[in-house]
CSV table of C-alpha atoms and ligand atoms in Angstrom, one decimal:
chain,number,residue,atom,x,y,z
A,1,UNK,CA,94.4,-16.6,364.2
A,2,UNK,CA,96.8,-18.8,361.4
A,3,UNK,CA,96.1,-18.4,357.9
A,4,UNK,CA,94.7,-21.7,356.6
A,5,UNK,CA,96.9,-22.4,353.6
A,6,UNK,CA,96.7,-25.1,350.3
A,7,UNK,CA,99.1,-26.1,348.8
A,8,UNK,CA,99.4,-27.7,345.0
A,9,UNK,CA,102.1,-29.2,343.8
A,10,UNK,CA,102.9,-32.9,340.9
A,11,UNK,CA,106.5,-34.0,342.0
A,12,UNK,CA,108.8,-34.4,344.2
A,13,UNK,CA,107.2,-31.4,346.8
A,14,UNK,CA,110.8,-30.2,348.0
A,15,UNK,CA,108.8,-26.3,348.0
A,16,UNK,CA,105.2,-28.0,349.8
A,17,UNK,CA,108.1,-29.4,352.8
A,18,UNK,CA,109.3,-26.3,353.1
A,19,UNK,CA,106.3,-24.4,353.9
A,20,UNK,CA,104.9,-27.1,355.8
A,21,UNK,CA,108.3,-27.2,357.7
A,22,UNK,CA,108.4,-23.2,358.6
A,23,UNK,CA,104.2,-24.1,360.3
A,24,UNK,CA,105.3,-26.1,361.9
A,25,UNK,CA,108.5,-24.3,363.7
A,26,UNK,CA,106.4,-21.2,363.6
A,27,UNK,CA,108.8,-19.2,361.8
A,28,UNK,CA,105.3,-19.2,359.6
A,29,UNK,CA,101.5,-18.1,361.3
A,30,UNK,CA,99.9,-20.2,359.0
A,31,UNK,CA,99.1,-23.4,358.3
A,32,UNK,CA,99.0,-26.2,355.8
A,33,UNK,CA,95.8,-27.1,355.6
A,34,UNK,CA,95.2,-29.8,352.1
A,35,UNK,CA,97.8,-30.2,350.1
A,36,UNK,CA,96.6,-31.5,346.1
A,37,UNK,CA,98.3,-33.5,343.8
A,38,UNK,CA,97.5,-34.4,340.4
A,39,UNK,CA,99.6,-36.8,340.4
A,40,UNK,CA,99.3,-40.2,342.8
A,41,UNK,CA,102.6,-41.7,343.8
A,42,UNK,CA,104.6,-38.2,344.0
A,43,UNK,CA,106.4,-37.6,346.3
A,44,UNK,CA,104.8,-35.1,347.9
A,45,UNK,CA,102.2,-37.0,349.1
A,46,UNK,CA,104.6,-38.9,351.1
A,47,UNK,CA,105.5,-35.6,352.7
A,48,UNK,CA,102.2,-34.8,353.2
A,49,UNK,CA,101.7,-37.6,355.3
A,50,UNK,CA,105.6,-37.6,357.2
A,51,UNK,CA,104.1,-34.5,358.2
A,52,UNK,CA,99.9,-35.4,359.1
A,53,UNK,CA,98.7,-33.2,356.3
A,54,UNK,CA,95.2,-34.2,354.8
A,55,UNK,CA,95.7,-34.5,350.9
A,56,UNK,CA,93.1,-34.5,348.4
A,57,UNK,CA,95.3,-36.9,346.0
A,58,UNK,CA,93.7,-37.3,342.0
A,59,UNK,CA,93.5,-38.5,338.6
A,60,UNK,CA,92.7,-36.1,336.4
A,61,UNK,CA,91.3,-39.5,334.0
A,62,UNK,CA,89.0,-40.1,336.5
A,63,UNK,CA,86.5,-37.0,336.2
A,64,UNK,CA,85.1,-36.1,332.4
A,65,UNK,CA,86.4,-32.1,332.6
A,66,UNK,CA,88.7,-29.7,334.5
A,67,UNK,CA,85.6,-28.1,335.6
A,68,UNK,CA,85.0,-31.5,337.8
A,69,UNK,CA,88.1,-31.9,339.8
A,70,UNK,CA,88.4,-28.1,340.5
A,71,UNK,CA,84.4,-28.4,341.1
A,72,UNK,CA,85.8,-31.1,344.1
A,73,UNK,CA,88.8,-29.4,344.7
A,74,UNK,CA,86.8,-26.0,345.7
A,75,UNK,CA,83.6,-27.7,347.6
A,76,UNK,CA,87.2,-29.3,350.1
A,77,UNK,CA,88.7,-25.6,350.2
A,78,UNK,CA,85.8,-24.2,351.0
A,79,UNK,CA,85.2,-26.9,353.7
A,80,UNK,CA,88.4,-25.8,355.8
A,81,UNK,CA,88.3,-22.0,355.1
A,82,UNK,CA,91.2,-21.7,352.5
A,83,UNK,CA,93.0,-18.2,352.9
A,84,UNK,CA,95.5,-18.4,350.6
A,85,UNK,CA,96.1,-21.4,347.7
A,86,UNK,CA,100.6,-22.4,347.1
A,87,UNK,CA,100.6,-23.6,343.7
A,88,UNK,CA,104.2,-25.2,343.9
A,89,UNK,CA,105.8,-27.9,341.1
A,90,UNK,CA,101.7,-27.7,339.9
A,91,UNK,CA,102.0,-28.8,336.1
A,92,UNK,CA,98.7,-27.9,335.5
A,93,UNK,CA,96.8,-24.1,334.0
A,94,UNK,CA,94.0,-24.2,336.7
A,95,UNK,CA,90.6,-23.2,334.4
A,96,UNK,CA,88.3,-20.4,335.3
A,97,UNK,CA,85.8,-22.9,337.6
A,98,UNK,CA,89.5,-22.4,340.2
A,99,UNK,CA,89.9,-18.4,339.4
A,100,UNK,CA,86.3,-18.1,339.9
A,101,UNK,CA,86.5,-19.3,342.7
A,102,UNK,CA,90.0,-18.2,344.3
A,103,UNK,CA,91.5,-15.6,341.4
A,104,UNK,CA,93.5,-13.4,343.6
A,105,UNK,CA,94.2,-15.5,346.3
A,106,UNK,CA,96.5,-17.9,344.6
A,107,UNK,CA,99.9,-18.0,344.0
A,108,UNK,CA,102.4,-19.7,341.4
A,109,UNK,CA,106.2,-19.8,342.3
A,110,UNK,CA,108.0,-20.2,338.5
A,111,UNK,CA,111.9,-21.3,338.2
A,112,UNK,CA,113.4,-17.9,335.8
A,113,UNK,CA,113.1,-14.4,335.6
A,114,UNK,CA,109.1,-14.0,334.0
A,115,UNK,CA,108.8,-13.2,331.8
A,116,UNK,CA,111.2,-14.4,330.5
A,117,UNK,CA,111.2,-18.7,329.4
A,118,UNK,CA,107.6,-19.4,330.9
A,119,UNK,CA,106.6,-23.3,330.7
A,120,UNK,CA,108.1,-26.7,332.4
A,121,UNK,CA,111.1,-26.1,331.3
A,122,UNK,CA,112.3,-22.6,332.5
A,123,UNK,CA,115.4,-23.8,333.5
A,124,UNK,CA,117.0,-26.0,331.1
A,125,UNK,CA,115.7,-23.1,328.7
A,126,UNK,CA,118.2,-20.3,330.5
A,127,UNK,CA,120.6,-22.6,330.2
A,128,UNK,CA,120.3,-23.2,326.6
A,129,UNK,CA,119.4,-19.7,325.6
A,130,UNK,CA,123.4,-18.8,328.3
A,131,UNK,CA,121.8,-16.8,331.1
A,132,UNK,CA,124.4,-15.4,333.3
A,133,UNK,CA,121.6,-13.9,335.3
A,134,UNK,CA,118.9,-16.0,336.8
A,135,UNK,CA,116.2,-16.3,339.5
A,136,UNK,CA,112.8,-17.0,340.7
A,137,UNK,CA,109.1,-15.8,340.7
A,138,UNK,CA,105.9,-15.3,342.7
A,139,UNK,CA,103.4,-14.1,341.1
A,140,UNK,CA,99.3,-14.6,341.1
A,141,UNK,CA,97.9,-17.0,338.4
A,142,UNK,CA,95.4,-15.8,336.0
A,143,UNK,CA,94.2,-17.3,332.6
A,144,UNK,CA,97.2,-17.0,330.9
A,145,UNK,CA,100.6,-19.4,331.6
A,146,UNK,CA,102.6,-18.3,334.5
A,147,UNK,CA,101.2,-14.5,333.0
A,148,UNK,CA,99.6,-13.3,336.7
A,149,UNK,CA,101.3,-9.8,338.6
A,150,UNK,CA,104.1,-10.4,339.6
A,151,UNK,CA,105.0,-10.8,344.0
A,152,UNK,CA,109.1,-11.2,344.6
A,153,UNK,CA,112.1,-12.1,341.6
A,154,UNK,CA,115.3,-13.0,343.3
A,155,UNK,CA,117.8,-12.8,341.0
A,156,UNK,CA,121.9,-14.5,341.2
A,157,UNK,CA,124.0,-15.0,338.3
A,158,UNK,CA,125.8,-18.3,337.7
A,159,UNK,CA,127.9,-18.9,334.6
A,160,UNK,CA,127.9,-22.6,333.9
A,161,UNK,CA,126.8,-25.1,331.7
A,162,UNK,CA,124.7,-27.9,334.6
A,163,UNK,CA,121.1,-27.4,334.8
A,164,UNK,CA,120.9,-29.3,337.5
A,165,UNK,CA,122.9,-27.6,339.3
A,166,UNK,CA,121.2,-24.0,338.7
A,167,UNK,CA,117.8,-26.7,339.9
A,168,UNK,CA,119.8,-26.8,342.7
A,169,UNK,CA,120.8,-23.6,343.2
A,170,UNK,CA,116.9,-22.5,342.6
A,171,UNK,CA,115.6,-24.1,345.2
A,172,UNK,CA,117.8,-23.0,347.5
A,173,UNK,CA,116.0,-19.6,346.7
A,174,UNK,CA,112.4,-20.5,346.2
A,175,UNK,CA,112.5,-22.4,349.8
A,176,UNK,CA,113.4,-19.1,351.3
A,177,UNK,CA,111.2,-16.9,348.3
A,178,UNK,CA,107.7,-18.8,349.1
A,179,UNK,CA,107.9,-19.3,352.8
A,180,UNK,CA,109.0,-15.4,352.8
A,181,UNK,CA,106.3,-14.1,350.1
A,182,UNK,CA,103.5,-16.3,351.9
A,183,UNK,CA,103.8,-14.5,355.1
A,184,UNK,CA,103.5,-10.8,353.9
A,185,UNK,CA,99.9,-11.8,351.6
A,186,UNK,CA,99.3,-12.8,354.7
A,187,UNK,CA,99.7,-10.1,356.9
A,188,UNK,CA,97.7,-7.7,353.9
B,1,GAR,C1,110.2,-25.7,341.1
B,1,GAR,O1,111.1,-25.8,341.1
B,1,GAR,C2,108.5,-24.9,340.8
B,1,GAR,O2,110.0,-23.3,340.2
B,1,GAR,C3,108.4,-25.6,339.6
B,1,GAR,O3,108.5,-27.3,339.3
B,1,GAR,C4,109.1,-27.0,341.3
B,1,GAR,C5,108.3,-28.4,342.0
B,1,GAR,O4,110.0,-28.3,342.9
B,1,GAR,N1,107.4,-24.9,339.1
B,1,GAR,C6,107.5,-24.1,336.8
B,1,GAR,O5,108.2,-24.7,336.5
B,1,GAR,C7,106.2,-24.1,337.0
B,1,GAR,N2,106.0,-23.4,336.2
B,1,GAR,P1,109.2,-29.0,344.0
B,1,GAR,O6,108.0,-30.4,343.4
B,1,GAR,O7,110.3,-30.0,344.6
B,1,GAR,O8,108.0,-27.6,345.0
């Protein structure tokens, strides 16, 4: 049976699209059963529509607490029988509510070689620091920001000072590495 994925995103959704396309092409024996987005109007919402993938788009301000909207997400994921939760530019820390329900089955992609440059401006900070080797990390999600056990990393060299260029190079690697890593995890 193809693995059932939920992909969480807050913005552009290029990683979401890479995963959805790999499923559509048969390169990944899986289906994206749900896209979850905390930013109504984000570009990822239109991408999900183009793929015909059901989405849950919400505004956190409409809920009394993070636990409340996470319980709603869990209800929807349980109903679909989700195997693996892939955070792909989901710019929120997940709480114990989600971790208790799906802990060990939630992974995240981050645009640095962790544990260097955690947080939401990793590429800019790495360029500012002047590093020469950049990279991408996929890791399990626990209660610590960008902190869980590392599953995969891929490095690349760059000797310049343009964060946009690093983003461009890094995103190509992200798209390939995320698909490969999901495939390996679903086979386990
Ligand atoms: C990705 O580059 C991902 O590594 C980053 O957000 C971007 C989302 O791009 N995530 C983080 O910085 C997490 N701390 P996308 O919306 O085009 O997939």
